[in-house]
Amino acid sequence: MRQEAPIRSAPPGDGAATHWVPTGRTIVPLAASAVCIVGQLYVVIPLLGELASGWSAGTARTAWMVTAFGFAYATGLLFSGPAADRFGRRRVLLTGLVAAALATAAVGLADGLTAGLALRVVQGFTSAFFTPAALAYVAERIAPPRRAIALTAMTSGFIGSAIIAQVAATVLLPAFGWQAPFFGGAAALLALAVILWFVLEPDPERQGGKRISPVGAMAALLRRRDTILLYLATATVLSSFVAVYTGLETVGPEGLSGHPAEMLALRASALPAFLAAPWIAGRLRHVPAAARVVGALATAAAGALLTAAVSGFGMWAIALSLFVFVSGIGLSAPGLIEAVGEVAGQARAAATALYTFVLFVGASLGPQFAAAADGAGFIGVCAAAGALLAAGTLTAFAAQRIRNRLA
């Protein structure tokens, strides 16, 4: 069996790290930062009505506060990955956290929709400079036996933030106003930047050698059939996740829609799945990443279809099926990162940037996907999400077959 060597993300001679860092003290603040960063995409959703009232704009217009952040974030990922390859993971990560904190606080000062949209674009773009650098740092600095757990903790933070951020905003809004989630988020990001300043290892000093063109690295990745298929599978992950939870909000299960307490409980029911995902990943760490991806996507597809089947059987049946669905989502994302990283070599951060770009473009399209299927109600949305994930499963399986033939 081939032994896994420390990953060198820089060209030889660039002083890449060759020792592993402590897992716990590294992952806890990084995962917390992941929640705070990506949570800013979703935190505005419970605030749309208040923003529409305060800014004399309809909710259809204030909904662009979500879209503005999402597309700016996805665009920023294309720049942040190559920047992390060139300037170092720690440097780019910390700079991104501080810049995102300042932009987040500025959103809380917006006095109208135009200013709010402009600041959300800045906030989304600056937030993107955390993600690829953090994921590449984990993939390079965490020992192989713990790497799957660490990556799962990170991606669980990214995905779980969709629920955590909305719950937090819902709690803060009545007592402190719509600005509180932004000011609180900015303070949390600054505090985490300080913690990570002390926790993260310094970037290795570069000692010359040929640098890889970020554009060239991305182009090379997109010339591989297996990588293209993995990115196509990636697009199904958050698009289906956001579609299901958008459908939960817009059309809802029969008998539960319009009952705030029950709907909040359904959203929160997914949190145990995110908490369990790192533990499950640890038990599966000896399974190849490509095989884990296929199994996880198949599980998510089954969970979505099961949710459609039991949507008329009450809250607890739906909660259990959503647990299966979210467990599959939470395990597929880190598996895809590992699978893509295995072919990226020294351009790992650029590959991760493409991965996260595709992932969050999918997230941005999730509401439109739900809207296209909501004519058939919540059952139709879940069934469509299950079909999409089934297609993603087949795509990932095809990528695995190609990789096996090339090995």
Coordinates of C-alpha atoms in Angstrom, one line a residue:
M1 CA 0.0 0.0 0.0
R2 CA 1.3 3.4 -0.9
Q3 CA 2.2 5.5 2.2
E4 CA 0.8 9.0 2.3
A5 CA 3.6 11.6 2.5
P6 CA 3.3 15.1 3.9
I7 CA 1.7 17.3 1.2
R8 CA 3.9 19.9 -0.3
S9 CA 1.8 22.7 -1.7
A10 CA 4.7 24.8 -2.8
P11 CA 7.3 23.9 -5.4
P12 CA 10.5 22.1 -4.1
G13 CA 12.8 24.5 -2.4
D14 CA 10.0 26.8 -1.2
G15 CA 10.3 25.5 2.3
A16 CA 7.0 23.8 2.6
A17 CA 6.0 22.4 6.0
T18 CA 7.1 18.9 6.8
H19 CA 5.7 18.5 10.3
W20 CA 2.1 18.1 11.6
V21 CA 0.4 20.6 13.9
P22 CA -1.9 19.8 16.9
T23 CA -5.3 18.9 15.5
G24 CA -7.6 20.1 18.3
R25 CA -6.3 23.6 19.0
T26 CA -6.0 24.2 15.2
I27 CA -9.4 23.0 14.1
V28 CA -11.6 24.5 16.9
P29 CA -10.9 28.2 16.0
L30 CA -10.8 27.4 12.3
A31 CA -14.2 25.7 12.4
A32 CA -15.6 28.5 14.5
S33 CA -14.3 31.0 11.9
A34 CA -15.9 28.9 9.1
V35 CA -19.2 29.2 10.9
C36 CA -18.8 33.0 11.3
I37 CA -17.6 33.6 7.7
V38 CA -20.1 31.5 5.7
G39 CA -22.9 32.2 8.2
Q40 CA -22.8 35.8 6.9
L41 CA -24.4 34.5 3.7
Y42 CA -27.4 33.2 5.6
V43 CA -27.7 35.6 8.5
V44 CA -29.6 38.2 6.5
I45 CA -32.5 35.8 5.6
P46 CA -34.4 36.3 8.9
L47 CA -33.7 40.1 8.7
L48 CA -35.3 40.6 5.2
G49 CA -38.6 41.8 6.6
E50 CA -37.0 44.2 9.0
L51 CA -34.7 45.6 6.3
A52 CA -37.6 46.0 3.9
S53 CA -39.5 48.0 6.6
G54 CA -36.6 50.1 7.7
W55 CA -35.3 50.9 4.2
S56 CA -38.8 51.3 2.6
A57 CA -38.0 48.5 0.1
G58 CA -39.9 45.3 -0.7
T59 CA -38.7 42.0 0.5
A60 CA -38.1 41.0 -3.2
R61 CA -35.5 43.8 -3.4
T62 CA -33.9 43.2 0.0
A63 CA -33.5 39.5 -0.9
W64 CA -30.7 40.8 -3.2
M65 CA -28.7 41.2 0.1
V66 CA -28.3 37.4 0.0
T67 CA -27.5 37.2 -3.7
A68 CA -25.0 40.1 -3.6
F69 CA -23.0 38.3 -0.9
G70 CA -23.2 34.9 -2.5
F71 CA -21.9 35.8 -5.9
A72 CA -19.2 38.2 -4.5
Y73 CA -18.1 35.4 -2.2
A74 CA -18.0 32.8 -5.1
T75 CA -16.1 35.3 -7.3
G76 CA -13.6 36.1 -4.5
L77 CA -12.8 32.4 -4.2
L78 CA -11.2 32.4 -7.6
F79 CA -8.7 35.1 -6.4
S80 CA -8.2 33.9 -2.9
G81 CA -6.9 30.4 -3.8
P82 CA -4.1 31.6 -6.0
A83 CA -3.3 34.3 -3.4
A84 CA -2.9 31.6 -0.7
D85 CA -0.6 29.6 -3.0
R86 CA 1.6 32.7 -3.7
F87 CA 1.6 34.6 -0.3
G88 CA 1.0 31.8 2.2
R89 CA -2.0 30.2 3.9
R90 CA -1.6 31.9 7.3
R91 CA -1.0 35.4 5.9
V92 CA -4.0 35.3 3.5
L93 CA -6.3 33.7 6.0
L94 CA -5.7 36.2 8.7
T95 CA -5.9 39.2 6.3
G96 CA -9.2 37.8 5.1
L97 CA -10.6 37.5 8.6
V98 CA -9.7 41.1 9.5
A99 CA -11.0 42.5 6.2
A100 CA -14.2 40.5 6.5
A101 CA -14.7 41.8 10.1
L102 CA -14.4 45.4 9.0
A103 CA -16.8 44.9 6.1
T104 CA -19.3 43.0 8.3
A105 CA -19.4 45.9 10.8
A106 CA -19.8 48.4 7.9
V107 CA -22.9 46.5 6.7
G108 CA -24.4 47.2 10.1
L109 CA -24.0 50.9 9.5
A110 CA -25.7 50.9 6.1
D111 CA -28.6 53.4 5.9
G112 CA -30.3 52.1 2.8
L113 CA -30.6 49.3 0.3
T114 CA -28.0 50.7 -2.2
A115 CA -25.4 51.1 0.5
G116 CA -26.3 47.7 2.0
L117 CA -25.9 45.9 -1.4
A118 CA -22.6 47.6 -2.1
L119 CA -21.3 46.7 1.4
R120 CA -22.5 43.1 1.1
V121 CA -20.5 42.8 -2.1
V122 CA -17.4 43.9 -0.3
Q123 CA -18.2 41.7 2.6
G124 CA -18.7 38.6 0.4
F125 CA -15.5 39.3 -1.6
T126 CA -13.3 39.8 1.5
S127 CA -14.9 36.8 3.3
A128 CA -13.7 34.5 0.4
F129 CA -10.1 35.0 1.4
F130 CA -10.5 32.8 4.4
T131 CA -11.9 29.6 2.9
P132 CA -9.4 28.2 0.4
A133 CA -6.4 29.2 2.6
A134 CA -8.0 27.6 5.7
L135 CA -8.8 24.4 3.9
A136 CA -5.4 24.2 2.3
Y137 CA -3.7 24.8 5.7
V138 CA -5.7 21.9 7.2
A139 CA -5.0 19.6 4.3
E140 CA -1.2 20.3 4.5
R141 CA -0.6 20.7 8.2
I142 CA -2.9 18.0 9.8
A143 CA -1.5 14.5 10.0
P144 CA -3.1 12.1 7.5
P145 CA -4.9 9.9 10.1
R146 CA -6.7 13.0 11.4
R147 CA -7.1 14.9 8.2
A148 CA -10.5 13.5 7.2
I149 CA -11.9 14.4 10.7
A150 CA -10.4 17.9 10.5
L151 CA -11.8 18.6 7.0
T152 CA -15.2 17.3 8.0
A153 CA -15.2 19.6 11.0
M154 CA -14.4 22.5 8.7
T155 CA -17.0 21.7 6.1
S156 CA -19.6 20.9 8.8
G157 CA -18.9 24.5 10.0
F158 CA -19.5 25.9 6.5
I159 CA -22.7 24.0 6.0
G160 CA -24.0 24.1 9.6
S161 CA -23.6 27.9 9.5
A162 CA -26.7 28.0 7.4
I163 CA -28.7 26.9 10.4
I164 CA -26.7 28.5 13.2
A165 CA -26.6 31.9 11.6
Q166 CA -30.3 32.0 11.0
V167 CA -31.1 30.9 14.5
A168 CA -28.7 33.5 16.0
A169 CA -30.2 36.3 13.9
T170 CA -33.7 35.3 14.9
V171 CA -32.8 35.5 18.5
L172 CA -30.9 38.8 18.3
L173 CA -33.3 40.7 16.1
P174 CA -36.2 41.3 18.6
A175 CA -33.9 42.5 21.4
F176 CA -31.2 44.4 19.6
G177 CA -32.3 45.2 16.0
W178 CA -31.1 44.1 12.6
Q179 CA -27.7 45.6 13.1
A180 CA -26.8 43.2 16.0
P181 CA -26.0 40.1 13.9
F182 CA -23.5 42.2 11.9
F183 CA -21.8 43.9 14.8
G184 CA -21.7 40.6 16.7
G185 CA -20.3 38.8 13.7
A186 CA -17.6 41.4 13.2
A187 CA -16.5 41.2 16.9
A188 CA -16.4 37.4 16.7
L189 CA -14.3 37.5 13.5
L190 CA -11.8 39.9 15.1
A191 CA -11.5 37.8 18.2
L192 CA -10.9 34.6 16.1
A193 CA -8.3 36.4 14.0
V194 CA -6.4 37.2 17.2
I195 CA -6.7 33.6 18.4
L196 CA -5.5 32.2 15.1
W197 CA -2.6 34.7 15.0
F198 CA -1.2 32.7 18.0
V199 CA -2.3 29.2 17.0
L200 CA -1.3 28.9 13.3
E201 CA 2.2 28.1 12.3
P202 CA 4.1 30.7 10.3
D203 CA 4.1 30.4 6.5
P204 CA 7.3 28.7 5.3
E205 CA 9.8 31.1 3.7
R206 CA 10.0 30.8 -0.1
Q207 CA 13.5 30.2 -1.4
G208 CA 13.0 30.8 -5.1
G209 CA 12.1 28.1 -7.6
K210 CA 9.6 28.1 -10.4
R211 CA 6.2 29.5 -9.4
I212 CA 3.1 27.9 -10.8
S213 CA 0.7 30.3 -12.6
P214 CA -2.7 30.1 -10.8
V215 CA -4.5 30.4 -14.1
G216 CA -2.3 27.7 -15.5
A217 CA -3.0 25.5 -12.5
M218 CA -6.7 25.9 -12.8
A219 CA -6.6 25.3 -16.5
A220 CA -4.6 22.1 -16.0
L221 CA -7.2 20.9 -13.4
L222 CA -10.0 21.5 -15.8
R223 CA -8.3 19.6 -18.6
R224 CA -8.7 16.4 -16.5
R225 CA -11.9 14.5 -17.0
D226 CA -12.0 13.1 -13.5
T227 CA -11.5 16.5 -12.0
I228 CA -14.3 18.0 -14.1
L229 CA -16.6 15.2 -13.0
L230 CA -15.7 15.8 -9.3
Y231 CA -16.5 19.5 -9.7
L232 CA -19.9 18.6 -11.3
A233 CA -20.6 16.4 -8.4
T234 CA -19.6 19.3 -6.1
A235 CA -22.3 21.5 -7.7
T236 CA -25.0 19.2 -6.5
V237 CA -24.1 19.3 -2.8
L238 CA -25.1 22.8 -1.6
S239 CA -27.6 23.4 -4.4
S240 CA -29.7 20.5 -3.1
F241 CA -29.1 21.4 0.5
V242 CA -30.2 25.0 0.0
A243 CA -33.1 23.9 -2.2
V244 CA -34.5 21.6 0.5
Y245 CA -34.2 24.2 3.3
T246 CA -35.6 27.0 1.0
G247 CA -38.5 24.7 0.2
L248 CA -38.9 24.1 4.0
E249 CA -39.4 27.9 4.3
T250 CA -41.4 28.7 1.2
V251 CA -43.8 25.8 0.8
G252 CA -43.1 23.7 3.9
P253 CA -44.4 20.2 4.8
E254 CA -48.2 19.9 5.0
G255 CA -49.5 20.6 8.4
L256 CA -46.3 22.2 9.7
S257 CA -45.9 25.3 7.4
G258 CA -47.0 28.4 9.3
H259 CA -46.0 27.0 12.7
P260 CA -42.8 28.9 13.7
A261 CA -41.9 26.7 16.6
E262 CA -42.2 23.5 14.6
M263 CA -40.3 24.9 11.7
L264 CA -37.5 26.2 13.9
A265 CA -37.3 22.7 15.4
L266 CA -37.0 21.1 11.9
R267 CA -34.2 23.5 11.0
A268 CA -32.4 22.8 14.3
S269 CA -32.8 19.0 13.9
A270 CA -30.0 19.0 11.3
L271 CA -27.4 20.3 13.9
P272 CA -26.8 16.8 15.4
A273 CA -25.9 15.5 11.9
F274 CA -23.2 18.2 11.6
L275 CA -21.9 17.4 15.0
A276 CA -21.8 13.7 14.2
A277 CA -20.1 14.1 10.8
P278 CA -16.5 14.4 12.1
W279 CA -17.0 11.3 14.3
I280 CA -18.3 9.4 11.4
A281 CA -15.5 10.6 9.1
G282 CA -13.0 9.4 11.7
R283 CA -14.4 5.9 11.5
L284 CA -14.2 6.1 7.7
R285 CA -10.7 7.5 7.4
H286 CA -9.3 4.4 5.9
V287 CA -11.8 4.4 3.1
P288 CA -10.5 6.2 0.0
A289 CA -11.9 9.7 -0.5
A290 CA -13.5 8.9 -3.9
A291 CA -15.4 6.0 -2.4
R292 CA -16.5 8.1 0.6
V293 CA -17.8 10.7 -1.8
V294 CA -20.0 8.2 -3.7
G295 CA -21.4 6.7 -0.5
A296 CA -22.0 10.1 1.0
L297 CA -23.8 11.5 -2.0
A298 CA -25.9 8.3 -2.3
T299 CA -26.8 8.7 1.4
A300 CA -27.8 12.4 0.9
A301 CA -29.9 11.4 -2.2
A302 CA -31.7 8.7 -0.2
G303 CA -32.3 11.2 2.7
A304 CA -33.9 13.7 0.3
L305 CA -36.1 11.1 -1.3
L306 CA -37.0 9.7 2.2
T307 CA -38.0 13.2 3.3
A308 CA -40.3 13.5 0.3
A309 CA -41.8 10.1 1.2
V310 CA -42.5 10.9 4.9
S311 CA -43.4 14.6 4.6
G312 CA -47.0 13.8 5.5
F313 CA -46.1 11.8 8.6
G314 CA -45.4 14.6 11.1
M315 CA -42.4 16.5 12.4
W316 CA -40.4 13.7 13.9
A317 CA -40.5 11.6 10.7
I318 CA -39.3 14.6 8.7
A319 CA -36.6 15.4 11.3
L320 CA -35.2 11.9 11.1
S321 CA -35.1 11.9 7.3
L322 CA -33.5 15.3 7.3
F323 CA -30.9 13.9 9.6
V324 CA -30.0 11.3 7.0
F325 CA -30.0 13.9 4.3
V326 CA -27.7 16.3 6.1
S327 CA -25.4 13.5 7.3
G328 CA -24.8 12.7 3.6
I329 CA -24.2 16.3 2.7
G330 CA -21.9 16.8 5.7
L331 CA -19.7 13.8 4.6
S332 CA -19.7 14.4 0.9
A333 CA -18.2 17.9 1.1
P334 CA -14.9 17.0 2.8
G335 CA -14.6 13.8 0.7
L336 CA -14.8 16.0 -2.4
I337 CA -12.1 18.3 -1.1
E338 CA -9.8 15.4 -0.5
A339 CA -10.5 13.8 -3.8
V340 CA -9.8 17.0 -5.7
G341 CA -6.7 17.7 -3.6
E342 CA -5.2 14.3 -4.5
V343 CA -4.9 15.4 -8.1
A344 CA -3.9 19.1 -7.4
G345 CA -0.4 18.6 -6.1
Q346 CA 1.3 21.9 -5.3
A347 CA -1.7 23.9 -6.6
R348 CA -3.9 22.6 -3.8
A349 CA -5.2 26.0 -2.8
A350 CA -6.1 26.9 -6.4
A351 CA -7.9 23.6 -6.7
T352 CA -9.7 24.3 -3.4
A353 CA -10.7 27.7 -4.7
L354 CA -12.3 26.1 -7.7
Y355 CA -14.0 23.6 -5.5
T356 CA -15.5 26.2 -3.2
F357 CA -16.4 28.4 -6.1
V358 CA -18.5 25.6 -7.6
L359 CA -19.9 24.7 -4.2
F360 CA -21.2 28.2 -3.5
V361 CA -22.4 28.9 -7.0
G362 CA -24.5 25.8 -6.4
A363 CA -25.7 27.3 -3.1
S364 CA -26.6 30.5 -4.9
L365 CA -28.7 28.5 -7.4
G366 CA -30.4 26.5 -4.7
P367 CA -33.3 28.9 -4.2
Q368 CA -34.0 29.0 -7.9
F369 CA -33.9 25.3 -8.0
A370 CA -36.5 25.1 -5.2
A371 CA -38.7 27.7 -6.9
A372 CA -38.7 25.7 -10.1
A373 CA -39.9 22.6 -8.2
D374 CA -42.2 24.1 -5.6
G375 CA -45.2 23.8 -7.8
A376 CA -45.3 20.2 -6.5
G377 CA -45.0 21.4 -3.0
F378 CA -42.3 20.3 -0.4
I379 CA -42.5 16.8 -1.7
G380 CA -41.6 18.0 -5.2
V381 CA -38.7 20.0 -3.9
C382 CA -37.2 17.1 -1.9
A383 CA -37.8 14.6 -4.8
A384 CA -36.0 17.0 -7.2
A385 CA -33.1 17.4 -4.8
G386 CA -32.9 13.7 -4.4
A387 CA -32.7 13.3 -8.2
L388 CA -30.0 15.9 -8.4
L389 CA -28.0 14.2 -5.8
A390 CA -28.5 10.8 -7.5
A391 CA -27.0 12.4 -10.7
G392 CA -24.1 13.7 -8.5
T393 CA -23.6 10.2 -7.2
L394 CA -23.3 8.8 -10.7
T395 CA -20.9 11.6 -11.7
A396 CA -18.7 10.9 -8.7
F397 CA -18.7 7.2 -9.5
A398 CA -17.6 7.9 -13.0
A399 CA -14.8 10.1 -11.8
Q400 CA -13.7 7.3 -9.5
R401 CA -13.6 4.8 -12.4
I402 CA -11.5 7.2 -14.4
R403 CA -9.1 7.7 -11.5
N404 CA -8.8 3.9 -11.0
R405 CA -7.9 3.4 -14.7
L406 CA -5.2 6.1 -14.6
A407 CA -3.7 4.8 -11.3

